[in-house]
Amino acid sequence: MKPLRIHTGTGHNTRTDLFQNRRDYIWDNHADTATPRDDRGRTVDTESWGRRPH
């Protein structure tokens, strides 16, 4: 399986890049989690960064 890069901004989807075509920010620069899902709603991967507030 090839790596897939997910972009928030605009662009054209390819086999290795998927664009959400959003114009507004959706990610928190301090902490957040991305959870891509397949067409059946199953989690494909999860990536988190930063610290969560206590």
N, CA, C and O of each residue as an XYZ file, in Angstrom:
216
protein
N       0.835     -1.174      0.000
C       0.000      0.000      0.000
C       0.885      1.244      0.000
O       1.819      1.347      0.795
N       0.592      2.176     -0.884
C       1.352      3.425     -0.960
C       0.863      4.397      0.109
O      -0.314      4.382      0.468
N       1.757      5.239      0.617
C       1.325      6.271      1.570
C       0.361      7.245      0.908
O       0.461      7.521     -0.288
N      -0.561      7.756      1.690
C      -1.528      8.733      1.212
C      -1.387      9.987      2.057
O      -1.454      9.924      3.285
N      -1.194     11.116      1.410
C      -1.122     12.396      2.109
C      -2.478     13.074      2.001
O      -3.050     13.179      0.916
N      -2.987     13.533      3.146
C      -4.279     14.206      3.182
C      -4.028     15.685      3.419
O      -3.404     16.072      4.407
N      -4.524     16.510      2.494
C      -4.340     17.953      2.548
C      -5.663     18.624      2.899
O      -6.713     18.244      2.382
N      -5.611     19.608      3.768
C      -6.818     20.344      4.129
C      -7.240     21.277      3.001
O      -8.434     21.432      2.743
N      -6.298     21.887      2.339
C      -6.567     22.899      1.323
C      -7.097     22.342      0.017
O      -7.526     21.191     -0.067
N      -7.056     23.188     -0.995
C      -7.598     22.828     -2.300
C      -6.526     22.215     -3.188
O      -5.337     22.491     -3.027
N      -6.952     21.390     -4.117
C      -6.052     20.744     -5.057
C      -6.780     19.645     -5.796
O      -7.999     19.516     -5.686
N      -6.051     18.866     -6.537
C      -6.626     17.768     -7.313
C      -6.167     16.442     -6.728
O      -4.970     16.217     -6.544
N      -7.123     15.565     -6.436
C      -6.805     14.259     -5.872
C      -5.984     13.420     -6.850
O      -6.213     13.438     -8.059
N      -5.032     12.693     -6.294
C      -4.240     11.736     -7.070
C      -4.215     10.429     -6.286
O      -4.895     10.305     -5.267
N      -3.447      9.468     -6.747
C      -3.325      8.195     -6.029
C      -2.588      8.353     -4.710
O      -2.727      7.509     -3.826
N      -1.809      9.414     -4.560
C      -1.013      9.602     -3.343
C      -1.387     10.848     -2.550
O      -0.862     11.047     -1.454
N      -2.271     11.688     -3.062
C      -2.672     12.919     -2.382
C      -4.189     13.095     -2.451
O      -4.790     13.012     -3.522
N      -4.791     13.339     -1.291
C      -6.225     13.567     -1.195
C      -6.455     14.962     -0.624
O      -5.902     15.307      0.420
N      -7.271     15.764     -1.307
C      -7.525     17.138     -0.893
C      -8.949     17.277     -0.369
O      -9.898     16.818     -1.003
N      -9.094     17.920      0.803
C     -10.408     18.138      1.394
C     -11.095     19.382      0.828
O     -12.292     19.583      1.030
N     -10.335     20.207      0.125
C     -10.871     21.422     -0.502
C     -11.552     22.363      0.492
O     -12.601     22.937      0.198
N     -10.949     22.513      1.665
C     -11.445     23.449      2.668
C     -10.660     24.756      2.559
O      -9.470     24.748      2.246
N     -11.315     25.845      2.810
C     -10.664     27.147      2.773
C     -10.352     27.665      4.177
O      -9.584     28.616      4.323
N     -10.932     27.057      5.206
C     -10.714     27.463      6.586
C      -9.838     26.451      7.307
O      -9.787     25.280      6.932
N      -9.152     26.910      8.340
C      -8.322     26.022      9.151
C      -9.206     25.061      9.941
O     -10.258     25.457     10.443
N      -8.792     23.818     10.052
C      -9.538     22.852     10.864
C      -8.652     22.206     11.927
O      -9.166     21.583     12.856
N      -7.340     22.341     11.810
C      -6.422     21.672     12.736
C      -5.983     22.610     13.840
O      -5.789     23.804     13.615
N      -5.828     22.065     15.027
C      -5.284     22.803     16.163
C      -3.771     22.630     16.115
O      -3.284     21.502     16.046
N      -3.028     23.718     16.149
C      -1.566     23.637     16.059
C      -0.917     23.072     17.316
O       0.231     22.628     17.273
N      -1.640     23.083     18.438
C      -1.065     22.616     19.697
C      -1.322     21.129     19.926
O      -0.440     20.424     20.417
N      -2.492     20.648     19.587
C      -2.835     19.235     19.774
C      -4.069     18.915     18.932
O      -5.006     19.710     18.857
N      -4.056     17.760     18.311
C      -5.204     17.336     17.511
C      -5.030     15.873     17.140
O      -3.976     15.283     17.379
N      -6.059     15.297     16.560
C      -6.014     13.915     16.086
C      -6.720     13.829     14.737
O      -7.816     14.363     14.566
N      -6.092     13.163     13.795
C      -6.699     12.883     12.490
C      -7.028     11.396     12.450
O      -6.183     10.558     12.766
N      -8.262     11.072     12.058
C      -8.693      9.677     11.988
C      -9.371      9.422     10.649
O     -10.593      9.531     10.555
N      -8.610      9.084      9.612
C      -9.231      8.770      8.317
C     -10.026      7.468      8.400
O      -9.621      6.516      9.067
N     -11.157      7.447      7.713
C     -12.024      6.264      7.681
C     -12.313      5.873      6.227
O     -12.302      6.712      5.326
N     -12.568      4.600      6.028
C     -12.897      4.140      4.681
C     -14.376      4.392      4.400
O     -15.081      4.959      5.235
N     -14.843      3.974      3.232
C     -16.222      4.242      2.838
C     -17.253      3.501      3.678
O     -18.446      3.785      3.568
N     -16.824      2.556      4.516
C     -17.726      1.840      5.425
C     -17.654      2.390      6.852
O     -18.290      1.862      7.764
N     -16.862      3.466      7.032
C     -16.745      4.081      8.338
C     -15.724      3.444      9.264
O     -15.636      3.802     10.438
N     -14.954      2.503      8.739
C     -13.931      1.838      9.550
C     -12.674      2.700      9.606
O     -12.262      3.281      8.601
N     -12.071      2.776     10.790
C     -10.843      3.541     10.964
C      -9.715      2.915     10.158
O      -9.461      1.716     10.266
N      -9.040      3.723      9.352
C      -7.923      3.277      8.535
C      -6.607      3.528      9.261
O      -5.684      2.716      9.201
N      -6.537      4.672      9.951
C      -5.322      5.057     10.662
C      -5.698      6.145     11.655
O      -6.792      6.705     11.583
N      -4.802      6.444     12.575
C      -4.981      7.547     13.511
C      -3.630      8.193     13.745
O      -2.632      7.506     13.966
N      -3.601      9.500     13.697
C      -2.367     10.235     13.960
C      -2.700     11.390     14.900
O      -3.575     12.206     14.612
N      -1.987     11.450     16.031
C      -2.193     12.519     17.010
C      -0.886     13.268     17.220
O       0.198     12.727     17.003
N      -1.005     14.528     17.648
C       0.177     15.316     17.966
C      -0.159     16.271     19.097
O      -1.321     16.601     19.332
N       0.880     16.706     19.790
C       0.724     17.663     20.865
C       0.168     17.058     22.142
O       0.032     15.841     22.270
N      -0.145     17.927     23.073
C      -0.686     17.503     24.365
C      -2.133     17.946     24.493
O      -2.527     19.012     24.020
N      -2.883     17.123     25.126
C      -4.270     17.451     25.420
C      -4.327     18.262     26.710
O      -3.554     17.993     27.630
N      -5.219     19.247     26.803
C      -5.369     19.984     28.065
C      -5.841     19.066     29.173
O      -6.560     18.101     28.914
N      -5.442     19.357     30.416
C      -5.862     18.537     31.569
C      -7.254     18.886     31.997
O      -7.772     18.301     32.948
